[in-house]
Amino acid sequence: MAALQFLVGEAGVSVGESDQDFIARNVCVDGDLEALQALHAAGWELRNSINARRAAENGHLHVLTWLHETLGAEAVEIDALLLYSAARSGSVEAMAWLRERGCEWGYFCFSDAAYSGCEEAVEWLMAQGCRKEARGGAYIAACRNGDLAMARLLRRLGVPWGRPGDVVSRALRDSPLPMVRWLLEAGCAVGNYEAARTAAAERPSGWEEALELLEAHRHRTRSTVVGAGGPVWKLLTGCTIA
């Protein structure tokens, strides 16, 4: 810290604009407020809104607050993009701070919070009335992390699965097998089975087990729908079972 203050202050080392932006962004990522204040004291331009997003997506509310109080709206745009960044960090405090300043909900808040792995953040969004995504992005984020606990939470909260096949195919491609098994058992739609098989075959490992899970699910589904007394069986035979 002292070295940075000396270089940008007393030593007067000249730093190009692009390098200033790069250094400032990384200082915000690290949440080093003292370093950021030293850059400001040296006359560096810190109004780039990317700095605020980097601070938010790493949960550094103290940096976000300082940027807002010191540099104003030019440095901190209170918008959905900044809220997405805060959600991605899993910081309830940062999201609440933005909402208190009039930030509107964005469409991807749930998927960003799910990606953070913070269940408290997802539950907070629900409690605050944030609209649930309808395209399955939150589940895909959980699948990407192999976060079964998060996927279960999303289901308990009633977050929609999204378009048939999207979530299952993502899980078949690279999620842990327990995630795949749970999705199939919980009722997440497979959609096109051929597309699902292709996704399973692309797994770096465990593709045989994934295909077995998929095939077992297909047989269970077929037995349920076409089995004796089922709706399709009645349609095909015109018979009922007493």
Short mmCIF file of C-alpha atoms in Angstrom, two decimals:
data_model
loop_
_atom_site.label_atom_id
_atom_site.label_comp_id
_atom_site.label_asym_id
_atom_site.label_seq_id
_atom_site.Cartn_x
_atom_site.Cartn_y
_atom_site.Cartn_z
CA MET A 1 0.00 0.00 0.00
CA ALA A 2 2.78 2.43 0.95
CA ALA A 3 4.63 1.53 -2.25
CA LEU A 4 1.55 2.30 -4.35
CA GLN A 5 1.05 5.65 -2.64
CA PHE A 6 4.69 6.54 -3.27
CA LEU A 7 4.60 5.52 -6.93
CA VAL A 8 1.42 7.36 -7.86
CA GLY A 9 2.00 10.23 -5.46
CA GLU A 10 5.49 11.39 -4.54
CA ALA A 11 7.31 9.59 -7.35
CA GLY A 12 4.80 10.84 -9.89
CA VAL A 13 5.09 7.73 -12.04
CA SER A 14 3.21 8.28 -15.29
CA VAL A 15 0.59 5.63 -16.02
CA GLY A 16 -1.37 5.49 -19.27
CA GLU A 17 -5.15 5.69 -19.29
CA SER A 18 -5.69 2.04 -20.22
CA ASP A 19 -3.27 0.91 -17.51
CA GLN A 20 -5.05 3.14 -15.00
CA ASP A 21 -8.34 1.47 -15.86
CA PHE A 22 -6.79 -1.99 -15.52
CA ILE A 23 -5.21 -1.23 -12.14
CA ALA A 24 -8.36 0.43 -10.79
CA ARG A 25 -10.53 -2.52 -11.82
CA ASN A 26 -8.25 -4.97 -10.05
CA VAL A 27 -8.15 -2.82 -6.93
CA CYS A 28 -11.96 -2.92 -6.90
CA VAL A 29 -11.92 -6.70 -7.41
CA ASP A 30 -9.66 -7.00 -4.36
CA GLY A 31 -11.81 -4.60 -2.34
CA ASP A 32 -8.75 -2.54 -1.36
CA LEU A 33 -10.37 0.77 -0.45
CA GLU A 34 -7.14 2.38 0.77
CA ALA A 35 -5.46 1.69 -2.55
CA LEU A 36 -8.47 3.07 -4.42
CA GLN A 37 -8.40 6.22 -2.30
CA ALA A 38 -4.69 6.61 -3.05
CA LEU A 39 -5.40 6.42 -6.78
CA HIS A 40 -8.14 9.01 -6.39
CA ALA A 41 -5.83 11.31 -4.42
CA ALA A 42 -3.28 11.02 -7.23
CA GLY A 43 -5.84 12.32 -9.69
CA TRP A 44 -6.72 9.06 -11.43
CA GLU A 45 -10.03 8.91 -13.28
CA LEU A 46 -12.21 6.40 -11.47
CA ARG A 47 -15.63 7.16 -12.91
CA ASN A 48 -15.73 4.10 -15.16
CA SER A 49 -18.88 2.17 -14.14
CA ILE A 50 -16.99 -1.11 -14.60
CA ASN A 51 -15.18 -0.39 -11.34
CA ALA A 52 -18.47 -0.41 -9.45
CA ARG A 53 -19.51 -3.67 -11.11
CA ARG A 54 -16.23 -5.33 -10.19
CA ALA A 55 -16.67 -4.25 -6.59
CA ALA A 56 -20.29 -5.44 -6.54
CA GLU A 57 -19.64 -8.85 -8.08
CA ASN A 58 -17.06 -9.51 -5.38
CA GLY A 59 -19.33 -8.33 -2.58
CA HIS A 60 -17.28 -5.26 -1.64
CA LEU A 61 -20.06 -2.98 -0.46
CA HIS A 62 -17.60 -0.66 1.29
CA VAL A 63 -15.94 0.09 -2.06
CA LEU A 64 -19.29 0.51 -3.79
CA THR A 65 -20.45 2.90 -1.08
CA TRP A 66 -17.28 4.98 -1.30
CA LEU A 67 -17.46 5.23 -5.09
CA HIS A 68 -21.08 6.36 -4.88
CA GLU A 69 -20.51 8.89 -2.12
CA THR A 70 -17.28 10.28 -3.56
CA LEU A 71 -17.82 10.18 -7.31
CA GLY A 72 -21.58 10.01 -7.64
CA ALA A 73 -23.82 8.57 -10.33
CA GLU A 74 -21.16 8.70 -13.04
CA ALA A 75 -19.14 6.09 -11.18
CA VAL A 76 -22.03 4.04 -9.83
CA GLU A 77 -24.96 3.57 -12.19
CA ILE A 78 -27.81 2.18 -10.11
CA ASP A 79 -29.19 -0.21 -12.71
CA ALA A 80 -29.99 -3.86 -13.36
CA LEU A 81 -26.44 -4.61 -14.52
CA LEU A 82 -25.07 -3.54 -11.16
CA LEU A 83 -27.73 -5.57 -9.36
CA TYR A 84 -26.76 -8.64 -11.41
CA SER A 85 -23.18 -8.14 -10.27
CA ALA A 86 -24.24 -7.91 -6.64
CA ALA A 87 -26.41 -11.03 -7.01
CA ARG A 88 -23.48 -12.89 -8.55
CA SER A 89 -21.47 -12.21 -5.40
CA GLY A 90 -24.24 -13.59 -3.21
CA SER A 91 -24.13 -10.41 -1.12
CA VAL A 92 -27.54 -9.70 0.37
CA GLU A 93 -26.15 -6.48 1.82
CA ALA A 94 -25.05 -5.18 -1.59
CA MET A 95 -28.36 -6.09 -3.23
CA ALA A 96 -30.32 -4.45 -0.39
CA TRP A 97 -28.16 -1.32 -0.66
CA LEU A 98 -28.97 -1.04 -4.36
CA ARG A 99 -32.68 -1.65 -3.83
CA GLU A 100 -32.76 1.05 -1.15
CA ARG A 101 -31.48 3.46 -3.80
CA GLY A 102 -34.22 2.68 -6.27
CA CYS A 103 -32.57 -0.06 -8.32
CA GLU A 104 -35.19 -2.04 -10.23
CA TRP A 105 -35.20 -5.83 -10.48
CA GLY A 106 -33.57 -7.34 -13.52
CA TYR A 107 -34.60 -10.54 -15.26
CA PHE A 108 -31.45 -12.52 -14.39
CA CYS A 109 -31.22 -11.86 -10.64
CA PHE A 110 -32.21 -15.40 -9.68
CA SER A 111 -29.73 -17.09 -12.02
CA ASP A 112 -26.91 -14.81 -10.88
CA ALA A 113 -27.71 -15.42 -7.21
CA ALA A 114 -27.97 -19.16 -7.87
CA TYR A 115 -24.57 -19.08 -9.55
CA SER A 116 -23.10 -17.50 -6.40
CA GLY A 117 -24.13 -20.60 -4.45
CA CYS A 118 -25.55 -18.46 -1.64
CA GLU A 119 -28.94 -19.86 -0.62
CA GLU A 120 -29.58 -16.84 1.61
CA ALA A 121 -29.31 -14.55 -1.43
CA VAL A 122 -31.84 -16.59 -3.41
CA GLU A 123 -34.26 -16.73 -0.48
CA TRP A 124 -33.87 -12.97 0.00
CA LEU A 125 -34.77 -12.32 -3.63
CA MET A 126 -37.90 -14.42 -3.23
CA ALA A 127 -38.88 -12.68 0.02
CA GLN A 128 -38.40 -9.26 -1.59
CA GLY A 129 -40.69 -10.08 -4.49
CA CYS A 130 -38.13 -10.44 -7.27
CA ARG A 131 -39.72 -11.99 -10.34
CA LYS A 132 -38.76 -15.64 -10.87
CA GLU A 133 -37.12 -16.42 -14.19
CA ALA A 134 -39.15 -18.60 -16.53
CA ARG A 135 -36.35 -19.92 -18.75
CA GLY A 136 -34.53 -22.20 -16.32
CA GLY A 137 -31.41 -20.05 -16.04
CA ALA A 138 -31.21 -20.45 -12.28
CA TYR A 139 -31.19 -24.26 -12.56
CA ILE A 140 -28.59 -24.11 -15.32
CA ALA A 141 -26.42 -21.99 -13.02
CA ALA A 142 -26.80 -24.58 -10.27
CA CYS A 143 -25.97 -27.36 -12.74
CA ARG A 144 -22.87 -25.52 -13.87
CA ASN A 145 -21.66 -25.51 -10.27
CA GLY A 146 -22.88 -29.02 -9.51
CA ASP A 147 -24.83 -27.41 -6.67
CA LEU A 148 -27.59 -29.88 -5.84
CA ALA A 149 -28.59 -28.04 -2.66
CA MET A 150 -29.23 -24.90 -4.71
CA ALA A 151 -31.26 -26.80 -7.31
CA ARG A 152 -33.42 -28.28 -4.55
CA LEU A 153 -33.95 -24.83 -3.04
CA LEU A 154 -35.03 -23.40 -6.39
CA ARG A 155 -37.55 -26.21 -6.74
CA ARG A 156 -38.93 -25.63 -3.24
CA LEU A 157 -39.35 -21.95 -4.09
CA GLY A 158 -41.29 -22.81 -7.24
CA VAL A 159 -38.79 -21.49 -9.77
CA PRO A 160 -39.89 -22.78 -13.22
CA TRP A 161 -37.82 -25.46 -14.97
CA GLY A 162 -37.80 -23.55 -18.24
CA ARG A 163 -38.06 -24.98 -21.75
CA PRO A 164 -38.19 -28.81 -21.85
CA GLY A 165 -34.72 -30.27 -22.28
CA ASP A 166 -32.61 -27.19 -21.60
CA VAL A 167 -31.77 -27.89 -17.96
CA VAL A 168 -31.50 -31.68 -18.29
CA SER A 169 -29.22 -31.43 -21.33
CA ARG A 170 -26.95 -29.03 -19.49
CA ALA A 171 -26.76 -31.38 -16.52
CA LEU A 172 -26.17 -34.43 -18.70
CA ARG A 173 -23.29 -32.66 -20.39
CA ASP A 174 -21.15 -31.92 -17.34
CA SER A 175 -22.98 -31.95 -13.98
CA PRO A 176 -22.34 -34.58 -11.29
CA LEU A 177 -24.47 -37.69 -11.73
CA PRO A 178 -26.44 -37.09 -8.48
CA MET A 179 -27.62 -33.80 -10.02
CA VAL A 180 -28.75 -35.61 -13.18
CA ARG A 181 -30.55 -38.27 -11.16
CA TRP A 182 -32.32 -35.70 -8.99
CA LEU A 183 -33.48 -33.60 -11.97
CA LEU A 184 -34.99 -36.64 -13.65
CA GLU A 185 -36.69 -37.82 -10.45
CA ALA A 186 -37.94 -34.32 -9.60
CA GLY A 187 -39.78 -34.01 -12.90
CA CYS A 188 -37.53 -31.76 -14.96
CA ALA A 189 -38.60 -32.39 -18.56
CA VAL A 190 -36.12 -34.20 -20.82
CA GLY A 191 -37.56 -32.87 -24.05
CA ASN A 192 -35.99 -34.51 -27.07
CA TYR A 193 -34.38 -37.78 -25.97
CA GLU A 194 -31.97 -37.89 -28.90
CA ALA A 195 -30.67 -34.43 -27.99
CA ALA A 196 -30.38 -35.56 -24.38
CA ARG A 197 -28.38 -38.65 -25.41
CA THR A 198 -26.06 -36.46 -27.45
CA ALA A 199 -25.50 -34.21 -24.44
CA ALA A 200 -24.73 -37.22 -22.22
CA ALA A 201 -22.26 -38.59 -24.77
CA GLU A 202 -20.33 -35.29 -24.60
CA ARG A 203 -19.51 -35.74 -20.91
CA PRO A 204 -15.77 -35.85 -20.20
CA SER A 205 -16.43 -38.76 -17.83
CA GLY A 206 -19.34 -40.81 -16.55
CA TRP A 207 -21.18 -40.72 -19.86
CA GLU A 208 -22.15 -44.39 -19.67
CA GLU A 209 -23.79 -43.89 -16.26
CA ALA A 210 -25.54 -40.76 -17.54
CA LEU A 211 -26.95 -42.66 -20.49
CA GLU A 212 -28.15 -45.41 -18.16
CA LEU A 213 -29.97 -42.85 -16.00
CA LEU A 214 -31.56 -41.34 -19.07
CA GLU A 215 -32.64 -44.69 -20.47
CA ALA A 216 -34.10 -45.78 -17.12
CA HIS A 217 -36.07 -42.55 -16.97
CA ARG A 218 -37.38 -43.10 -20.50
CA HIS A 219 -38.60 -46.58 -19.60
CA ARG A 220 -40.25 -45.34 -16.39
CA THR A 221 -41.99 -42.55 -18.26
CA ARG A 222 -43.15 -44.87 -21.02
CA SER A 223 -44.49 -47.38 -18.48
CA THR A 224 -46.40 -44.65 -16.66
CA VAL A 225 -47.96 -43.21 -19.81
CA VAL A 226 -48.57 -46.33 -21.89
CA GLY A 227 -49.09 -48.88 -19.11
CA ALA A 228 -52.38 -50.69 -18.59
CA GLY A 229 -55.05 -48.28 -17.49
CA GLY A 230 -52.96 -45.23 -18.49
CA PRO A 231 -54.47 -42.54 -20.73
CA VAL A 232 -52.56 -43.56 -23.86
CA TRP A 233 -53.35 -47.26 -23.27
CA LYS A 234 -57.06 -46.41 -23.03
CA LEU A 235 -56.89 -44.36 -26.22
CA LEU A 236 -55.19 -47.17 -28.14
CA THR A 237 -57.34 -50.04 -26.85
CA GLY A 238 -60.62 -48.42 -25.93
CA CYS A 239 -60.54 -50.46 -22.73
CA THR A 240 -60.45 -49.60 -19.06
CA ILE A 241 -59.26 -51.52 -16.06
CA ALA A 242 -61.81 -52.10 -13.33
#
